[in-house]
XYZ file of C-alpha atoms in Angstrom:
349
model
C -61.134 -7.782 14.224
C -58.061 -5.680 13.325
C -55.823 -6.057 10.003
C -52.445 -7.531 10.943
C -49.343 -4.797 11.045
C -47.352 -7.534 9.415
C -50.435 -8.829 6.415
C -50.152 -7.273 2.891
C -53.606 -5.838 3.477
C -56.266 -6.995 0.703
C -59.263 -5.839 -1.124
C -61.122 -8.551 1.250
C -59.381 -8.510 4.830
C -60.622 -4.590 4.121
C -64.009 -5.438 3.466
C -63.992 -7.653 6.650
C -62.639 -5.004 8.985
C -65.550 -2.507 7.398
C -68.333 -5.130 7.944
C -69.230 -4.731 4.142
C -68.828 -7.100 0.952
C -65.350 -7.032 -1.009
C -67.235 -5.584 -4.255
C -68.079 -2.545 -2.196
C -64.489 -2.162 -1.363
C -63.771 -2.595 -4.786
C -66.263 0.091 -5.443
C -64.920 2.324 -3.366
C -61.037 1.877 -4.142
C -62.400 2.544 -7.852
C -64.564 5.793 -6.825
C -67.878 4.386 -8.099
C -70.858 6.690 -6.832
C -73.219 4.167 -6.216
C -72.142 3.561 -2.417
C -73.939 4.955 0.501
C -72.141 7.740 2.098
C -71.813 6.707 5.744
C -70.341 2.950 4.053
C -67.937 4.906 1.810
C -67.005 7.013 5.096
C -66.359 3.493 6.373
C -64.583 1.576 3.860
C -62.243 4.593 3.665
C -61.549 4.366 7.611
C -60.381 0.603 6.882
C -58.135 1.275 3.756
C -56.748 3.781 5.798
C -56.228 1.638 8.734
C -55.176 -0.626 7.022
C -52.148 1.000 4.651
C -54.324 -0.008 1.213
C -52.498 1.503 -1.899
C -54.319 1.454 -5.014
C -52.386 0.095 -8.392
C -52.403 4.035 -8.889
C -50.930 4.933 -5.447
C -48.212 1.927 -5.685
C -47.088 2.629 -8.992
C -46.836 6.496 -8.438
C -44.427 5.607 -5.472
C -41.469 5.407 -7.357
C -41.943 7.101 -10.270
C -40.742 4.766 -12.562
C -43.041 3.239 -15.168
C -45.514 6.450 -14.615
C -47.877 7.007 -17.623
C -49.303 10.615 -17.894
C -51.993 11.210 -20.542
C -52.148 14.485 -21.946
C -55.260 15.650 -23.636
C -55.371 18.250 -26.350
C -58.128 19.510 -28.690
C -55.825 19.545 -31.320
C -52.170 19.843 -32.668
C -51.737 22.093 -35.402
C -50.811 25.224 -33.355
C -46.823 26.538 -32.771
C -48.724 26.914 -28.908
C -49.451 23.867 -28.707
C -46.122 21.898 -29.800
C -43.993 24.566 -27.443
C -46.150 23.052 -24.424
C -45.707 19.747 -25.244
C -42.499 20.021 -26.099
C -42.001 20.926 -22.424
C -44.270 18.450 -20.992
C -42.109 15.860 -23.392
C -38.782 17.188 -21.784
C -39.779 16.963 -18.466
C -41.082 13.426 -18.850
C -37.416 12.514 -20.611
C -35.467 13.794 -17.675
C -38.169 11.923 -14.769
C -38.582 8.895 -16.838
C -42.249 9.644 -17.423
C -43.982 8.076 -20.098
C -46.444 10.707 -21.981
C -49.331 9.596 -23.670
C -51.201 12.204 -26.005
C -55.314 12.353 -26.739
C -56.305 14.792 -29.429
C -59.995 15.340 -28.796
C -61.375 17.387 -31.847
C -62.315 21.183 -31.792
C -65.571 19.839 -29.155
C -64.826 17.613 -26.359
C -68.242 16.265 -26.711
C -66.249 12.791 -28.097
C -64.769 12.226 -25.150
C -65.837 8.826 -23.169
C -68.464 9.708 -20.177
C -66.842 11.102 -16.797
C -67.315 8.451 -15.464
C -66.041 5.529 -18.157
C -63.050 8.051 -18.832
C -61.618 7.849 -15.156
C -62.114 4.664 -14.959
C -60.318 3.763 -17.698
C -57.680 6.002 -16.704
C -57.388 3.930 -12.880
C -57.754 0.745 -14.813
C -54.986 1.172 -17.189
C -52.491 2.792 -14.230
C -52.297 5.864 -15.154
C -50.904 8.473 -13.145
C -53.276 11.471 -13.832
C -54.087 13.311 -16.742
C -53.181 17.207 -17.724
C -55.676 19.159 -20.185
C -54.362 21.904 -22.192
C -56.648 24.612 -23.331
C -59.671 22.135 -23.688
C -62.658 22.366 -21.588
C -63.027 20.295 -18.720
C -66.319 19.192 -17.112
C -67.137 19.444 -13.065
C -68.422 16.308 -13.602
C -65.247 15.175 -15.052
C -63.348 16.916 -12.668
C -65.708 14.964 -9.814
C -65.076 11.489 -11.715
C -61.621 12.065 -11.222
C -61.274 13.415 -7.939
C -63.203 10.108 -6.302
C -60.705 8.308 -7.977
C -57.941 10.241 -6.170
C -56.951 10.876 -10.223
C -54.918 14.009 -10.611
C -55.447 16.128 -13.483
C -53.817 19.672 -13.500
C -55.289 22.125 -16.418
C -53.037 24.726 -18.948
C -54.761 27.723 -19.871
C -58.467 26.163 -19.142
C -61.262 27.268 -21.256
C -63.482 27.626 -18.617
C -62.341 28.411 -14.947
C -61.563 25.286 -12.892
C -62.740 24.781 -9.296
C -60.415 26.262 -6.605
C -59.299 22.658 -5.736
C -58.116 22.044 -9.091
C -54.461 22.611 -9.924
C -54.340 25.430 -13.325
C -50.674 26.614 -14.712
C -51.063 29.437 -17.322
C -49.548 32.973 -17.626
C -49.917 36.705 -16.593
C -52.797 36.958 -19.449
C -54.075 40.334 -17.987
C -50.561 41.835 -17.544
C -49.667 40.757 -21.102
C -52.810 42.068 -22.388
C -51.883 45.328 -20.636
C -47.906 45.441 -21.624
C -48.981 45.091 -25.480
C -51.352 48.112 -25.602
C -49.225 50.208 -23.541
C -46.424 49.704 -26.137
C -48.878 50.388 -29.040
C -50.093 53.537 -26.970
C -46.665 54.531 -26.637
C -46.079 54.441 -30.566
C -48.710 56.922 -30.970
C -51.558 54.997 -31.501
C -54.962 55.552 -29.733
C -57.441 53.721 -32.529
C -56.618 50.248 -31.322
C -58.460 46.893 -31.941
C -58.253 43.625 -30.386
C -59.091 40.446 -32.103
C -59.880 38.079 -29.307
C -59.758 34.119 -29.593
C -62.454 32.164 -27.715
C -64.897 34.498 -26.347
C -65.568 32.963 -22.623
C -62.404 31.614 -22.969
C -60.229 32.372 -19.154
C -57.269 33.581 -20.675
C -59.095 35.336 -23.433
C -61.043 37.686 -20.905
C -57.695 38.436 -18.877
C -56.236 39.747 -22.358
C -58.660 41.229 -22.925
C -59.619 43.397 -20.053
C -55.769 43.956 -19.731
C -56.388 45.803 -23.399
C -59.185 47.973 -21.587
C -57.409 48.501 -18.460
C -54.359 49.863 -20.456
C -56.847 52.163 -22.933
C -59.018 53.309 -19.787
C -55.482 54.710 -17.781
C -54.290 56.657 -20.568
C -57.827 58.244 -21.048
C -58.833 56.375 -24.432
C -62.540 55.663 -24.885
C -63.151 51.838 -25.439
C -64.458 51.582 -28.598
C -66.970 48.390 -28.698
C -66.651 48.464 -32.472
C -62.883 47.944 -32.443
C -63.724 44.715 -30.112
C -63.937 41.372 -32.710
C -64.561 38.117 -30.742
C -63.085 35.738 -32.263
C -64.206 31.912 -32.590
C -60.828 29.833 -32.006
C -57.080 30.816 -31.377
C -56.652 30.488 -35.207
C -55.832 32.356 -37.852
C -59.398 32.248 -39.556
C -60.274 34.828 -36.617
C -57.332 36.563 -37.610
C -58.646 36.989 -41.152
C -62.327 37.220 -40.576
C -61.512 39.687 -37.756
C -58.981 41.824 -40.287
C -61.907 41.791 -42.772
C -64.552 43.104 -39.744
C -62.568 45.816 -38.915
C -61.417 47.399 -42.633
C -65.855 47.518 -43.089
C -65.512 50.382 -40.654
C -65.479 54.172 -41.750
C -62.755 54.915 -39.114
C -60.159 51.709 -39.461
C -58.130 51.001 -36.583
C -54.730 51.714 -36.530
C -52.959 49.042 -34.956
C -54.465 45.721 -33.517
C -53.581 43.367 -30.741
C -54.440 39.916 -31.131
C -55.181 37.334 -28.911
C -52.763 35.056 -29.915
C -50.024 34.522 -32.255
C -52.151 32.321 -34.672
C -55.083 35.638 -34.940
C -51.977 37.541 -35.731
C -50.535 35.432 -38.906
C -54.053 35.216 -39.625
C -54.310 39.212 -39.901
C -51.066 39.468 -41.446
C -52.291 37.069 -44.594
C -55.239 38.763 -45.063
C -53.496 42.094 -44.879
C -51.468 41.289 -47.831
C -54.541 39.771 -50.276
C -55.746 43.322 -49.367
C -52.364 45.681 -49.768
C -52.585 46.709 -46.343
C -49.046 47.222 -44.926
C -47.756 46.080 -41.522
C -46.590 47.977 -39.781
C -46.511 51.063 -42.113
C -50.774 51.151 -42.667
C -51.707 49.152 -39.427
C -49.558 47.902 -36.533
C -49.901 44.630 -35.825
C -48.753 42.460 -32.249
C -49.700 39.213 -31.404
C -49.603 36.883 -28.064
C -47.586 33.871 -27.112
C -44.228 34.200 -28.369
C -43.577 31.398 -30.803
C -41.341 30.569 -33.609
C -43.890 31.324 -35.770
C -44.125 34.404 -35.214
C -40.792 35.185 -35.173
C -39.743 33.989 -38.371
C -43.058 35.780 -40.335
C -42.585 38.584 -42.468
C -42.559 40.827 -40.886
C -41.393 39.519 -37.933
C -44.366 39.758 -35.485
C -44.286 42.045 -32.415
C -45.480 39.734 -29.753
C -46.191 39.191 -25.741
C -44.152 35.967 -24.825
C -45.638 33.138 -22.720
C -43.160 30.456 -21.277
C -44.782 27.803 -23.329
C -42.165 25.077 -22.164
C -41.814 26.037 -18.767
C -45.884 25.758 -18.528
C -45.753 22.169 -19.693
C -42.929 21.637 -17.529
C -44.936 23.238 -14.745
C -47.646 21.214 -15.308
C -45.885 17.637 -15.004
C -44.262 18.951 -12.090
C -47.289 19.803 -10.021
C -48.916 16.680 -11.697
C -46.073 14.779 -9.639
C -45.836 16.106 -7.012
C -49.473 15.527 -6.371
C -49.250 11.753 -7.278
C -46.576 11.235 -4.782
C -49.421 12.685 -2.217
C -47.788 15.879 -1.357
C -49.315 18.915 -0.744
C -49.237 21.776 -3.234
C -48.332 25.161 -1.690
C -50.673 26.554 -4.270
C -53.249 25.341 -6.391
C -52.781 28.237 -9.796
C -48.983 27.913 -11.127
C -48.837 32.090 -12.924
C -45.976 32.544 -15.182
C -44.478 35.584 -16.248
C -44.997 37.308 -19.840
C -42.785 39.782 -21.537
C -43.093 42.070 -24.545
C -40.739 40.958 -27.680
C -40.872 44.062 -29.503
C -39.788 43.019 -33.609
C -41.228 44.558 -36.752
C -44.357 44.487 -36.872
C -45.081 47.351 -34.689
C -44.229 51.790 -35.289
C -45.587 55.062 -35.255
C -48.824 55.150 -37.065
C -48.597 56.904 -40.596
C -48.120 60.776 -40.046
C -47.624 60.389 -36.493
C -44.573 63.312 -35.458
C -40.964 62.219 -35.947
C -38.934 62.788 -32.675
C-alpha cells in the first residue's frame, strides 16, 4: 500500500507503509538509538516517500518563529558579548529568536546527549551554536540523528569534519603579532597561552613558533606559560611565571585580550612598565583593549561577523541546503596602539 499524493502524510499511514508500529516511527522521526538498523533504513525510505516533515523541518521552512539556542560557558568576557552581539544582530534582521545557555567553566552540567537533543526537537528548536565550549561526539551524534544542526565558534576541541566550525586565521594572527614584535627589536619573546589543548590556542601558538623559527630565534620552552582559561588570572599568574626567570622576556604575546589586561594589572602592582620595560600585545581586538591604559597592541578577530557567520550557516543548513564548506575562516589583522616599541636600549633609527 502506497501513501496518497494528495494525504497530509502521518506518523501512522508511515508506520503502515514501513510494516512497523507508529512508536517506532515516532522513534525514528525523534532519532532514538534503540531501533534496529535495517527498520530505521526502512522507516526513513517511507518518511521519505512519503514527504514527512518533522515540527523541526516545518517550522524551519519559513523562518519565521525560528528559536536558536546559543550555548556559552560563560559571559563575562568583551569576546564573548562582541559574538553575541553579532549572533543578536543577525537574529534582529531574520526575525530569529535567540535563546542563550550559560553552562559554567565545565560542561559536565549539561543534560545527557541524548535528553539535551531531545529537548531541543521537542521544544522546536531550530539548532543550537556553541561558542568556545567543548562539545561531545556523543553530543554531536545525539544531534545529528535528530537532523539538529549545531555549528561551533572557536571549538575547544576539534569538531568532526561533518560539523560546521566558524573561527579565525588563529595561526596567521599568531604569526602577524610576533613578526611585529620581531620587527621592534625584540628576540626574548613569551607567549602566555589560554587553554592548553584548546584549537585556537595551538594555531596561536605555533603561529608564535613559526614566526620565531623564520627569523632564526631559538624557541625558548621557558618563555612558553600555558595558561588555564582565556582570563586574565593567566595573564597575571603567567606575568608572575615569567619575572621568576634570570633572563625576563622582553615583550609577550598573549593569547587573548583578557591574558593581556591580566598582564598589564599585574605589571603595575609590580612597577613594570608597558611598553617601556616589556612590550605587551594581546589577541581578539575588543573594546577592552582598546580603551586600557595603555591602549593594548592587539591581533583583531571579526567577533561580530563570526556570530553573524555562525547564524548564517546555522540557516542555511535548517532550510536543508548544502554548505559549500563545512569551516567558515575569517580574517585577522594587526591593530598596532601603545602597548608595543623598541625594547629598552634597542638603537634609535
Amino acid at each position: 500500500m502506497k501513501i496518497s499524493e494528495q494525504a497530509k502524510p502521518t506518523l501512522a499511514m508511515v508506520a503502515l507503509q514501513a510494516g512497523v508500529s507508529a512508536p517506532t516511527v515516532s522513534k525514528v522521526v525523534n532519532g532514538r538509538d534503540d531501533v534496529a538498523p535495517e527498520t530505521r533504513a526502512r522507516v526513513l525510505a517511507a518518511l521519505e516517500q512519503a514527504g514527512y516533515q518533522s515540527p523541526l523541518q516545518r517550522r524551519s521552512a519559513g523562518e519565521t518563529g525560528i528559536v536558536v539556542e546559543v550555548v556559552i560557558d560563560v559571559l563575562d568576557s568583551a569576546y564573548m558579548i562582541e559574538v553575541l552581539n553579532g549572533i543578536l544582530q543577525f537574529a534582529a534582521a531574520a526575525d530569529v529568536e535567540i535563546m542563550v545557555s550559560v553552562t559554567g567553566p565545565s560542561p559536565s552540567n549539561l543534560r545527557t546527549p541524548e535528553r539535551r537533543a531531545q529537548r531541543m526537537l521537542d521544544e522546536g528548536r531550530a539548532g543550537m551554536i556553541v561558542v568556545t565550549s567543548a562539545f561531545s561526539e556523543a553530543q554531536l551524534q545525539a544531534f545529528r540523528r535528530r537532523k539538529i544542526p549545531v555549528v561551533v565558534i572557536d571549538p575547544l576541541n576539534p569538531p568532526s569534519a561533518d560539523v560546521v566550525s566558524v573561527g579565525a586565521t588563529n595561526w596567521a594572527g599568531g604569526k602577524a603579532a610576533t613578526e611585529h614584535l620581531l620587527d621592534l627589536g625584540h628576540r626574548r619573546i613569551a607567549y602566555i597561552g589560554g587553554i592548553e589543548k584548546a584549537e585556537c590556542n595551538q594555531a596561536r601558538l605555533h603561529g608564535y613558533m613559526a614566526a620565531l623559527m623564520a627569523r632564526g630565534v631559538t624557541v625558548d620552552p621557558q618563555y612558553i606559560v600555558p595558561g588555564g582559561r582565556f582570563r586574565r588570572e593567566s595573564g597575571v599568574a603567567g606575568l608572575q611565571a615569567l619575572l621568576q626567570l634570570d633572563q625576563r622576556p622582553t615583550a609577550i604575546f598573549a593569547g587573548s585580550d583578557a591574558i593581556a589586561l591580566g598582564v598589564l594589572s599585574e605589571a603595575g602592582r609590580r612597577g613594570v612598565r608597558v611598553p617601556e620595560d616589556i612590550s605587551l600585545i594581546g589577541f581578539d581586538g575588543t573594546r577592552q583593549g582598546e580603551e586600557s591604559v595603555p591602549s593594548l597592541t592587539s591581533v583583531a578577530q571579526p567577533l561580530e561577523e563570526m556570530g553573524r557567520a555562525a547564524l548564517r550557516s546555522l540557516l542555511r543548513q535548517a532550510r536543508g541546503e548544502v554548505l559549500d564548506s563545512h569551516r567558515v575562516e575569517l580574517a585577522t589583522h594587526l591593530i598596532v596602539r601603545d602597548s608595543t616599541a623598541p625594547p629598552a636600549g634597542a638603537a634609535k633609527g
